[in-house]
PDB file of C-alpha atoms in Angstrom:
ATOM      1  CA  UNK A   1      89.273 103.679 114.722  1.00  0.00           C
ATOM      2  CA  UNK A   2      87.890 106.061 112.128  1.00  0.00           C
ATOM      3  CA  UNK A   3      89.564 109.438 111.662  1.00  0.00           C
ATOM      4  CA  UNK A   4      87.089 112.334 111.862  1.00  0.00           C
ATOM      5  CA  UNK A   5      87.627 116.074 111.659  1.00  0.00           C
ATOM      6  CA  UNK A   6      86.740 117.370 115.116  1.00  0.00           C
ATOM      7  CA  UNK A   7      86.711 121.038 116.125  1.00  0.00           C
ATOM      8  CA  UNK A   8      86.840 121.978 119.809  1.00  0.00           C
ATOM      9  CA  UNK A   9      85.384 125.483 120.095  1.00  0.00           C
ATOM     10  CA  UNK A  10      86.485 127.439 123.189  1.00  0.00           C
ATOM     11  CA  UNK A  11      85.118 130.678 124.590  1.00  0.00           C
ATOM     12  CA  UNK A  12      85.615 132.566 127.871  1.00  0.00           C
ATOM     13  CA  UNK A  13      81.911 133.485 127.766  1.00  0.00           C
ATOM     14  CA  UNK A  14      78.652 131.774 128.630  1.00  0.00           C
ATOM     15  CA  UNK A  15      77.986 130.586 125.070  1.00  0.00           C
ATOM     16  CA  UNK A  16      80.012 129.817 121.985  1.00  0.00           C
ATOM     17  CA  UNK A  17      78.934 131.725 118.887  1.00  0.00           C
ATOM     18  CA  UNK A  18      76.177 129.971 116.872  1.00  0.00           C
ATOM     19  CA  UNK A  19      77.557 131.817 113.832  1.00  0.00           C
ATOM     20  CA  UNK A  20      80.945 130.128 114.228  1.00  0.00           C
ATOM     21  CA  UNK A  21      79.372 126.729 114.914  1.00  0.00           C
ATOM     22  CA  UNK A  22      77.355 126.958 111.702  1.00  0.00           C
ATOM     23  CA  UNK A  23      80.361 128.150 109.728  1.00  0.00           C
ATOM     24  CA  UNK A  24      82.545 125.283 110.942  1.00  0.00           C
ATOM     25  CA  UNK A  25      79.964 122.593 110.234  1.00  0.00           C
ATOM     26  CA  UNK A  26      79.093 124.047 106.826  1.00  0.00           C
ATOM     27  CA  UNK A  27      82.815 124.119 105.993  1.00  0.00           C
ATOM     28  CA  UNK A  28      82.925 120.357 106.534  1.00  0.00           C
ATOM     29  CA  UNK A  29      83.753 119.516 110.134  1.00  0.00           C
ATOM     30  CA  UNK A  30      82.298 116.195 111.284  1.00  0.00           C
ATOM     31  CA  UNK A  31      81.756 117.464 114.819  1.00  0.00           C
ATOM     32  CA  UNK A  32      81.976 120.775 116.677  1.00  0.00           C
ATOM     33  CA  UNK A  33      82.224 120.580 120.464  1.00  0.00           C
ATOM     34  CA  UNK A  34      81.628 123.712 122.590  1.00  0.00           C
ATOM     35  CA  UNK A  35      83.588 124.606 125.731  1.00  0.00           C
ATOM     36  CA  UNK A  36      82.262 127.607 127.645  1.00  0.00           C
ATOM     37  CA  UNK A  37      83.544 129.844 130.465  1.00  0.00           C
ATOM     38  CA  UNK A  38      87.072 128.709 129.622  1.00  0.00           C
ATOM     39  CA  UNK A  39      89.890 130.452 131.472  1.00  0.00           C
ATOM     40  CA  UNK A  40      93.357 131.085 130.086  1.00  0.00           C
ATOM     41  CA  UNK A  41      94.911 128.830 132.727  1.00  0.00           C
ATOM     42  CA  UNK A  42      92.822 125.906 131.485  1.00  0.00           C
ATOM     43  CA  UNK A  43      94.020 126.000 127.880  1.00  0.00           C
ATOM     44  CA  UNK A  44      97.085 123.773 128.280  1.00  0.00           C
ATOM     45  CA  UNK A  45      95.163 120.902 129.883  1.00  0.00           C
ATOM     46  CA  UNK A  46      92.430 121.066 127.253  1.00  0.00           C
ATOM     47  CA  UNK A  47      94.930 121.121 124.388  1.00  0.00           C
ATOM     48  CA  UNK A  48      96.809 118.131 125.756  1.00  0.00           C
ATOM     49  CA  UNK A  49      93.584 116.191 126.233  1.00  0.00           C
ATOM     50  CA  UNK A  50      92.872 116.805 122.555  1.00  0.00           C
ATOM     51  CA  UNK A  51      96.269 115.834 121.182  1.00  0.00           C
ATOM     52  CA  UNK A  52      97.018 112.820 123.378  1.00  0.00           C
ATOM     53  CA  UNK A  53      93.679 111.156 122.605  1.00  0.00           C
ATOM     54  CA  UNK A  54      94.640 110.598 118.946  1.00  0.00           C
ATOM     55  CA  UNK A  55      97.639 109.273 117.020  1.00  0.00           C
ATOM     56  CA  UNK A  56     100.173 111.960 116.026  1.00  0.00           C
ATOM     57  CA  UNK A  57      99.390 111.348 112.343  1.00  0.00           C
ATOM     58  CA  UNK A  58      95.825 112.565 113.040  1.00  0.00           C
ATOM     59  CA  UNK A  59      96.985 115.938 114.352  1.00  0.00           C
ATOM     60  CA  UNK A  60      95.547 117.882 111.427  1.00  0.00           C
ATOM     61  CA  UNK A  61      92.149 116.246 112.032  1.00  0.00           C
ATOM     62  CA  UNK A  62      91.910 117.894 115.460  1.00  0.00           C
ATOM     63  CA  UNK A  63      91.224 121.606 115.748  1.00  0.00           C
ATOM     64  CA  UNK A  64      90.821 124.184 118.502  1.00  0.00           C
ATOM     65  CA  UNK A  65      88.996 127.448 117.830  1.00  0.00           C
ATOM     66  CA  UNK A  66      89.318 130.415 120.189  1.00  0.00           C
ATOM     67  CA  UNK A  67      86.353 132.792 120.348  1.00  0.00           C
ATOM     68  CA  UNK A  68      85.031 135.333 122.836  1.00  0.00           C
ATOM     69  CA  UNK A  69      85.076 139.091 122.299  1.00  0.00           C
ATOM     70  CA  UNK A  70      88.596 140.059 123.359  1.00  0.00           C
ATOM     71  CA  UNK A  71      91.275 140.068 120.659  1.00  0.00           C
ATOM     72  CA  UNK A  72      94.197 140.015 123.082  1.00  0.00           C
ATOM     73  CA  UNK A  73      92.735 137.227 125.222  1.00  0.00           C
ATOM     74  CA  UNK A  74      92.124 135.108 122.110  1.00  0.00           C
ATOM     75  CA  UNK A  75      95.738 135.651 121.037  1.00  0.00           C
ATOM     76  CA  UNK A  76      96.913 134.809 124.563  1.00  0.00           C
ATOM     77  CA  UNK A  77      94.873 131.606 124.375  1.00  0.00           C
ATOM     78  CA  UNK A  78      96.383 130.610 121.042  1.00  0.00           C
ATOM     79  CA  UNK A  79      99.862 131.321 122.440  1.00  0.00           C
ATOM     80  CA  UNK A  80      99.095 129.133 125.469  1.00  0.00           C
ATOM     81  CA  UNK A  81      97.840 126.416 123.126  1.00  0.00           C
ATOM     82  CA  UNK A  82     101.035 126.539 121.051  1.00  0.00           C
ATOM     83  CA  UNK A  83     103.152 126.166 124.187  1.00  0.00           C
ATOM     84  CA  UNK A  84     101.053 123.171 125.272  1.00  0.00           C
ATOM     85  CA  UNK A  85     101.689 121.194 122.065  1.00  0.00           C
ATOM     86  CA  UNK A  86     104.044 118.240 122.496  1.00  0.00           C
ATOM     87  CA  UNK A  87     105.623 117.114 119.198  1.00  0.00           C
ATOM     88  CA  UNK A  88     105.021 114.886 117.359  1.00  0.00           C
ATOM     89  CA  UNK A  89     101.461 115.473 118.595  1.00  0.00           C
ATOM     90  CA  UNK A  90      99.743 118.511 117.111  1.00  0.00           C
ATOM     91  CA  UNK A  91      96.442 120.182 116.323  1.00  0.00           C
ATOM     92  CA  UNK A  92      95.046 123.021 114.240  1.00  0.00           C
ATOM     93  CA  UNK A  93      94.687 126.317 116.157  1.00  0.00           C
ATOM     94  CA  UNK A  94      92.465 129.179 114.936  1.00  0.00           C
ATOM     95  CA  UNK A  95      91.580 132.416 116.759  1.00  0.00           C
ATOM     96  CA  UNK A  96      88.693 134.606 115.570  1.00  0.00           C
ATOM     97  CA  UNK A  97      87.087 136.279 118.616  1.00  0.00           C
ATOM     98  CA  UNK A  98      83.583 137.552 117.812  1.00  0.00           C
ATOM     99  CA  UNK A  99      84.494 137.069 114.161  1.00  0.00           C
ATOM    100  CA  UNK A 100      86.687 140.128 114.544  1.00  0.00           C
ATOM    101  CA  UNK A 101      89.817 138.839 112.845  1.00  0.00           C
ATOM    102  CA  UNK A 102      88.006 137.718 109.700  1.00  0.00           C
ATOM    103  CA  UNK A 103      85.722 140.788 109.657  1.00  0.00           C
ATOM    104  CA  UNK A 104      88.636 143.190 110.083  1.00  0.00           C
ATOM    105  CA  UNK A 105      90.624 141.327 107.453  1.00  0.00           C
ATOM    106  CA  UNK A 106      87.714 141.576 105.020  1.00  0.00           C
ATOM    107  CA  UNK A 107      87.210 145.295 105.680  1.00  0.00           C
ATOM    108  CA  UNK A 108      90.859 146.186 105.154  1.00  0.00           C
ATOM    109  CA  UNK A 109      91.082 143.934 102.082  1.00  0.00           C
ATOM    110  CA  UNK A 110      88.056 145.643 100.506  1.00  0.00           C
ATOM    111  CA  UNK A 111      89.550 149.066 101.165  1.00  0.00           C
ATOM    112  CA  UNK A 112      92.941 148.010  99.831  1.00  0.00           C
ATOM    113  CA  UNK A 113      91.346 146.769  96.597  1.00  0.00           C
ATOM    114  CA  UNK A 114      89.504 150.061  96.010  1.00  0.00           C
ATOM    115  CA  UNK A 115      92.603 152.096  96.776  1.00  0.00           C
ATOM    116  CA  UNK A 116      94.591 150.089  94.250  1.00  0.00           C
ATOM    117  CA  UNK A 117      92.013 149.866  91.467  1.00  0.00           C
ATOM    118  CA  UNK A 118      90.288 153.245  91.741  1.00  0.00           C
ATOM    119  CA  UNK A 119      92.743 155.580  93.426  1.00  0.00           C
ATOM    120  CA  UNK A 120      96.140 154.200  92.360  1.00  0.00           C
ATOM    121  CA  UNK A 121      97.182 153.905  95.991  1.00  0.00           C
ATOM    122  CA  UNK A 122      98.205 151.211  98.448  1.00  0.00           C
ATOM    123  CA  UNK A 123      97.747 150.933 102.200  1.00  0.00           C
ATOM    124  CA  UNK A 124     101.362 151.964 102.745  1.00  0.00           C
ATOM    125  CA  UNK A 125     101.626 155.589 103.915  1.00  0.00           C
ATOM    126  CA  UNK A 126      97.853 156.102 103.583  1.00  0.00           C
ATOM    127  CA  UNK A 127      96.320 157.929 106.537  1.00  0.00           C
ATOM    128  CA  UNK A 128      93.545 155.854 108.127  1.00  0.00           C
ATOM    129  CA  UNK A 129      91.235 156.738 111.012  1.00  0.00           C
ATOM    130  CA  UNK A 130      89.594 153.770 112.739  1.00  0.00           C
ATOM    131  CA  UNK A 131      86.449 154.702 114.652  1.00  0.00           C
ATOM    132  CA  UNK A 132      85.434 152.252 117.361  1.00  0.00           C
ATOM    133  CA  UNK A 133      89.013 151.057 117.613  1.00  0.00           C
ATOM    134  CA  UNK A 134      88.752 149.890 121.213  1.00  0.00           C
ATOM    135  CA  UNK A 135      86.346 147.162 120.050  1.00  0.00           C
ATOM    136  CA  UNK A 136      87.590 143.870 118.646  1.00  0.00           C
ATOM    137  CA  UNK A 137      86.930 144.568 114.940  1.00  0.00           C
ATOM    138  CA  UNK A 138      88.337 148.102 115.005  1.00  0.00           C
ATOM    139  CA  UNK A 139      91.332 146.991 117.046  1.00  0.00           C
ATOM    140  CA  UNK A 140      92.126 144.167 114.631  1.00  0.00           C
ATOM    141  CA  UNK A 141      91.634 146.364 111.545  1.00  0.00           C
ATOM    142  CA  UNK A 142      93.967 148.993 112.979  1.00  0.00           C
ATOM    143  CA  UNK A 143      96.718 146.442 113.574  1.00  0.00           C
ATOM    144  CA  UNK A 144      96.318 144.887 110.110  1.00  0.00           C
ATOM    145  CA  UNK A 145      96.488 148.287 108.409  1.00  0.00           C
ATOM    146  CA  UNK A 146      99.440 149.420 110.510  1.00  0.00           C
ATOM    147  CA  UNK A 147     101.354 146.226 109.711  1.00  0.00           C
ATOM    148  CA  UNK A 148     100.840 147.073 106.021  1.00  0.00           C
ATOM    149  CA  UNK A 149     102.476 150.457 106.547  1.00  0.00           C
ATOM    150  CA  UNK A 150      99.416 152.675 106.868  1.00  0.00           C
ATOM    151  CA  UNK A 151      99.480 155.763 109.096  1.00  0.00           C
ATOM    152  CA  UNK A 152      96.770 154.724 111.530  1.00  0.00           C
ATOM    153  CA  UNK A 153      94.857 156.788 114.064  1.00  0.00           C
ATOM    154  CA  UNK A 154      92.604 154.873 116.430  1.00  0.00           C
ATOM    155  CA  UNK A 155      89.579 156.779 117.691  1.00  0.00           C
ATOM    156  CA  UNK A 156      87.701 156.145 120.933  1.00  0.00           C
ATOM    157  CA  UNK A 157      84.659 157.691 122.563  1.00  0.00           C
ATOM    158  CA  UNK A 158      85.319 157.340 126.292  1.00  0.00           C
ATOM    159  CA  UNK A 159      88.255 159.662 126.768  1.00  0.00           C
ATOM    160  CA  UNK A 160      91.819 159.652 125.533  1.00  0.00           C
ATOM    161  CA  UNK A 161      93.399 157.373 128.145  1.00  0.00           C
ATOM    162  CA  UNK A 162      91.627 154.202 127.085  1.00  0.00           C
ATOM    163  CA  UNK A 163      92.518 154.628 123.424  1.00  0.00           C
ATOM    164  CA  UNK A 164      96.090 155.611 124.305  1.00  0.00           C
ATOM    165  CA  UNK A 165      96.374 152.407 126.325  1.00  0.00           C
ATOM    166  CA  UNK A 166      95.175 150.457 123.278  1.00  0.00           C
ATOM    167  CA  UNK A 167      97.769 152.184 121.107  1.00  0.00           C
ATOM    168  CA  UNK A 168     100.520 151.279 123.562  1.00  0.00           C
ATOM    169  CA  UNK A 169      99.258 147.697 123.646  1.00  0.00           C
ATOM    170  CA  UNK A 170      99.478 147.504 119.841  1.00  0.00           C
ATOM    171  CA  UNK A 171     103.035 148.811 119.924  1.00  0.00           C
ATOM    172  CA  UNK A 172     104.120 146.414 122.660  1.00  0.00           C
ATOM    173  CA  UNK A 173     102.523 143.345 121.106  1.00  0.00           C
ATOM    174  CA  UNK A 174     102.788 143.906 117.369  1.00  0.00           C
ATOM    175  CA  UNK A 175     105.533 146.507 117.006  1.00  0.00           C
ATOM    176  CA  UNK A 176     103.300 149.033 115.246  1.00  0.00           C
ATOM    177  CA  UNK A 177     103.055 152.726 116.048  1.00  0.00           C
ATOM    178  CA  UNK A 178      99.534 154.135 115.847  1.00  0.00           C
ATOM    179  CA  UNK A 179      98.155 157.482 116.938  1.00  0.00           C
ATOM    180  CA  UNK A 180      95.356 157.801 119.481  1.00  0.00           C
ATOM    181  CA  UNK A 181      92.519 160.318 119.265  1.00  0.00           C
ATOM    182  CA  UNK A 182      89.455 161.226 121.298  1.00  0.00           C
ATOM    183  CA  UNK A 183      86.284 161.235 119.176  1.00  0.00           C
ATOM    184  CA  UNK A 184      83.815 161.865 121.952  1.00  0.00           C
ATOM    185  CA  UNK A 185      82.176 164.911 120.347  1.00  0.00           C
ATOM    186  CA  UNK A 186      81.472 166.301 116.883  1.00  0.00           C
ATOM    187  CA  UNK A 187      84.199 168.923 116.934  1.00  0.00           C
ATOM    188  CA  UNK A 188      86.841 166.331 117.785  1.00  0.00           C
ATOM    189  CA  UNK A 189      85.542 163.997 115.092  1.00  0.00           C
ATOM    190  CA  UNK A 190      85.676 166.814 112.544  1.00  0.00           C
ATOM    191  CA  UNK A 191      89.300 167.507 113.380  1.00  0.00           C
ATOM    192  CA  UNK A 192      90.151 163.816 112.931  1.00  0.00           C
ATOM    193  CA  UNK A 193      88.498 163.354 109.516  1.00  0.00           C
ATOM    194  CA  UNK A 194      89.539 166.735 108.100  1.00  0.00           C
ATOM    195  CA  UNK A 195      92.756 165.478 106.509  1.00  0.00           C
ATOM    196  CA  UNK A 196      92.342 161.694 106.621  1.00  0.00           C
ATOM    197  CA  UNK A 197      92.307 159.558 103.461  1.00  0.00           C
ATOM    198  CA  UNK A 198      90.483 156.459 104.711  1.00  0.00           C
ATOM    199  CA  UNK A 199      87.856 156.018 107.417  1.00  0.00           C
ATOM    200  CA  UNK A 200      87.044 152.630 108.917  1.00  0.00           C
ATOM    201  CA  UNK A 201      83.911 152.549 111.071  1.00  0.00           C
ATOM    202  CA  UNK A 202      83.653 149.650 113.519  1.00  0.00           C
ATOM    203  CA  UNK A 203      81.549 151.187 116.277  1.00  0.00           C
ATOM    204  CA  UNK A 204      78.615 149.484 118.004  1.00  0.00           C
ATOM    205  CA  UNK A 205      75.724 148.321 115.843  1.00  0.00           C
ATOM    206  CA  UNK A 206      73.114 151.006 115.246  1.00  0.00           C
ATOM    207  CA  UNK A 207      75.421 153.899 116.168  1.00  0.00           C
ATOM    208  CA  UNK A 208      75.971 156.720 113.647  1.00  0.00           C
ATOM    209  CA  UNK A 209      79.667 157.600 113.724  1.00  0.00           C
ATOM    210  CA  UNK A 210      79.932 160.205 110.975  1.00  0.00           C
ATOM    211  CA  UNK A 211      77.217 162.124 109.149  1.00  0.00           C
ATOM    212  CA  UNK A 212      77.128 163.520 105.616  1.00  0.00           C
ATOM    213  CA  UNK A 213      78.166 167.010 106.681  1.00  0.00           C
ATOM    214  CA  UNK A 214      81.304 165.688 108.351  1.00  0.00           C
ATOM    215  CA  UNK A 215      82.257 163.653 105.289  1.00  0.00           C
ATOM    216  CA  UNK A 216      81.922 166.707 103.049  1.00  0.00           C
ATOM    217  CA  UNK A 217      84.549 168.454 105.170  1.00  0.00           C
ATOM    218  CA  UNK A 218      86.994 165.592 104.551  1.00  0.00           C
ATOM    219  CA  UNK A 219      88.397 166.940 101.290  1.00  0.00           C
ATOM    220  CA  UNK A 220      91.100 164.284 101.015  1.00  0.00           C
ATOM    221  CA  UNK A 221      88.910 161.292 101.794  1.00  0.00           C
ATOM    222  CA  UNK A 222      89.365 158.437  99.305  1.00  0.00           C
ATOM    223  CA  UNK A 223      87.514 155.473 100.835  1.00  0.00           C
ATOM    224  CA  UNK A 224      85.180 154.944 103.794  1.00  0.00           C
ATOM    225  CA  UNK A 225      84.107 151.515 105.071  1.00  0.00           C
ATOM    226  CA  UNK A 226      81.396 150.654 107.584  1.00  0.00           C
ATOM    227  CA  UNK A 227      80.816 147.227 109.194  1.00  0.00           C
ATOM    228  CA  UNK A 228      77.523 148.210 110.860  1.00  0.00           C
ATOM    229  CA  UNK A 229      74.551 146.449 109.234  1.00  0.00           C
ATOM    230  CA  UNK A 230      72.009 147.656 111.830  1.00  0.00           C
ATOM    231  CA  UNK A 231      70.245 150.957 110.981  1.00  0.00           C
ATOM    232  CA  UNK A 232      71.307 153.676 111.147  1.00  0.00           C
ATOM    233  CA  UNK A 233      74.528 153.026 109.270  1.00  0.00           C
ATOM    234  CA  UNK A 234      77.755 153.935 111.017  1.00  0.00           C
ATOM    235  CA  UNK A 235      78.603 156.323 108.183  1.00  0.00           C
ATOM    236  CA  UNK A 236      75.811 158.295 106.558  1.00  0.00           C
ATOM    237  CA  UNK A 237      75.606 157.806 102.805  1.00  0.00           C
ATOM    238  CA  UNK A 238      76.944 154.244 102.744  1.00  0.00           C
ATOM    239  CA  UNK A 239      74.434 151.492 101.998  1.00  0.00           C
ATOM    240  CA  UNK A 240      75.115 147.996 103.342  1.00  0.00           C
ATOM    241  CA  UNK A 241      75.550 146.664  99.784  1.00  0.00           C
ATOM    242  CA  UNK A 242      77.875 149.410  98.533  1.00  0.00           C
ATOM    243  CA  UNK A 243      81.217 148.239  97.220  1.00  0.00           C
ATOM    244  CA  UNK A 244      82.967 151.163  95.618  1.00  0.00           C
ATOM    245  CA  UNK A 245      79.919 153.372  95.113  1.00  0.00           C
ATOM    246  CA  UNK A 246      80.678 157.117  95.329  1.00  0.00           C
ATOM    247  CA  UNK A 247      79.495 158.735  98.552  1.00  0.00           C
ATOM    248  CA  UNK A 248      77.249 161.679  97.726  1.00  0.00           C
ATOM    249  CA  UNK A 249      78.896 165.082  98.148  1.00  0.00           C
ATOM    250  CA  UNK A 250      82.425 163.653  98.315  1.00  0.00           C
ATOM    251  CA  UNK A 251      85.122 162.172  96.085  1.00  0.00           C
ATOM    252  CA  UNK A 252      85.232 159.098  98.339  1.00  0.00           C
ATOM    253  CA  UNK A 253      84.065 155.562  97.612  1.00  0.00           C
ATOM    254  CA  UNK A 254      81.977 153.652 100.136  1.00  0.00           C
ATOM    255  CA  UNK A 255      82.081 150.026 101.296  1.00  0.00           C
ATOM    256  CA  UNK A 256      79.085 148.707 103.230  1.00  0.00           C
ATOM    257  CA  UNK A 257      78.606 146.018 105.843  1.00  0.00           C
ATOM    258  CA  UNK A 258      77.199 143.297 103.606  1.00  0.00           C
ATOM    259  CA  UNK A 259      79.886 143.781 100.959  1.00  0.00           C
ATOM    260  CA  UNK A 260      82.454 143.350 103.741  1.00  0.00           C
ATOM    261  CA  UNK A 261      80.410 140.514 105.225  1.00  0.00           C
ATOM    262  CA  UNK A 262      80.541 138.544 101.995  1.00  0.00           C
ATOM    263  CA  UNK A 263      84.351 138.526 102.105  1.00  0.00           C
ATOM    264  CA  UNK A 264      84.332 137.850 105.848  1.00  0.00           C
ATOM    265  CA  UNK A 265      82.102 134.810 105.329  1.00  0.00           C
ATOM    266  CA  UNK A 266      84.371 133.432 102.615  1.00  0.00           C
ATOM    267  CA  UNK A 267      87.457 134.116 104.735  1.00  0.00           C
ATOM    268  CA  UNK A 268      86.238 132.344 107.859  1.00  0.00           C
ATOM    269  CA  UNK A 269      84.894 129.434 105.838  1.00  0.00           C
ATOM    270  CA  UNK A 270      88.133 129.275 103.866  1.00  0.00           C
ATOM    271  CA  UNK A 271      90.256 129.062 107.007  1.00  0.00           C
ATOM    272  CA  UNK A 272      88.080 126.285 108.422  1.00  0.00           C
ATOM    273  CA  UNK A 273      88.440 124.414 105.122  1.00  0.00           C
ATOM    274  CA  UNK A 274      92.185 124.986 105.179  1.00  0.00           C
ATOM    275  CA  UNK A 275      92.383 123.206 108.523  1.00  0.00           C
ATOM    276  CA  UNK A 276      90.141 120.363 107.379  1.00  0.00           C
ATOM    277  CA  UNK A 277      92.175 119.799 104.210  1.00  0.00           C
ATOM    278  CA  UNK A 278      95.643 120.319 105.738  1.00  0.00           C
ATOM    279  CA  UNK A 279      98.197 117.534 105.882  1.00  0.00           C
ATOM    280  CA  UNK A 280      99.997 119.296 108.722  1.00  0.00           C
ATOM    281  CA  UNK A 281      98.462 121.290 111.621  1.00  0.00           C
ATOM    282  CA  UNK A 282      97.841 124.999 110.981  1.00  0.00           C
ATOM    283  CA  UNK A 283      98.061 127.984 113.358  1.00  0.00           C
ATOM    284  CA  UNK A 284      95.832 130.818 112.147  1.00  0.00           C
ATOM    285  CA  UNK A 285      95.065 134.347 113.340  1.00  0.00           C
ATOM    286  CA  UNK A 286      94.228 137.767 111.839  1.00  0.00           C
ATOM    287  CA  UNK A 287      97.363 137.784 109.681  1.00  0.00           C
ATOM    288  CA  UNK A 288      96.299 134.592 107.937  1.00  0.00           C
ATOM    289  CA  UNK A 289      92.765 135.954 107.632  1.00  0.00           C
ATOM    290  CA  UNK A 290      94.028 139.079 105.858  1.00  0.00           C
ATOM    291  CA  UNK A 291      96.300 137.105 103.548  1.00  0.00           C
ATOM    292  CA  UNK A 292      93.295 135.045 102.436  1.00  0.00           C
ATOM    293  CA  UNK A 293      90.781 137.936 102.334  1.00  0.00           C
ATOM    294  CA  UNK A 294      92.883 140.016  99.952  1.00  0.00           C
ATOM    295  CA  UNK A 295      92.822 137.104  97.453  1.00  0.00           C
ATOM    296  CA  UNK A 296      89.026 136.909  97.641  1.00  0.00           C
ATOM    297  CA  UNK A 297      88.183 140.542  96.892  1.00  0.00           C
ATOM    298  CA  UNK A 298      87.119 140.961  93.275  1.00  0.00           C
TER     299      UNK A 298
END
């Protein structure tokens, strides 16, 4: 038999992500096999089919990737996969639903770098408002920042209950305390950004979250980051290529979607390569993505 690096790519949806397939193959996998409409209850059987079909010494040559667009479900799937492993058999496990873990890691890493280099600050004790925080990227960014000691407020647009439920979920699962805020109209958004130091925009593509007038009212704003590459930008005044460029009319520095995307690309590729090159099986999620992303930001 010939040992090959094989990645089994699982999603609860109709299709796996072509983006992730390309990334995995370009990183060096010999084969990427899609599994679609996968349910949580099916994970254990799939994992054990993977591990028992190969000698234990080949464990690091087998990988399972968990996609979809639900951060908690992806983490539940990776937990189910870990429980299904039977030593000495093993496999690499990597969760990155909708690219959210690596995108969020890249966004927070870019902001952290600017805070350190340009503002003499760290994430710890910095007030951060995350717009679009009920989505997978915003959710993941909020948890990463909160784990680093930031004072995080997550902002939703469909009433307070949904975002409060997300905040409680973060506390229960990750042990972080975040505030919840309703950003469903301009007045509420203004109140949120008035005293905040960092804004992270992770709303739907093509949706303007904050305009120039609102940013000018944020007298303490240090950095604003936007992951939306589809016009109009999520934050007015930030170009997709900006990486530390001053935002007109403010003292804040902007980070755009393609600057973040460059680090995201390197992070996801780097984690795939880590699995391919590993001597022992790896288990990777947003925490590993952030640890790598912060080393990649120049």
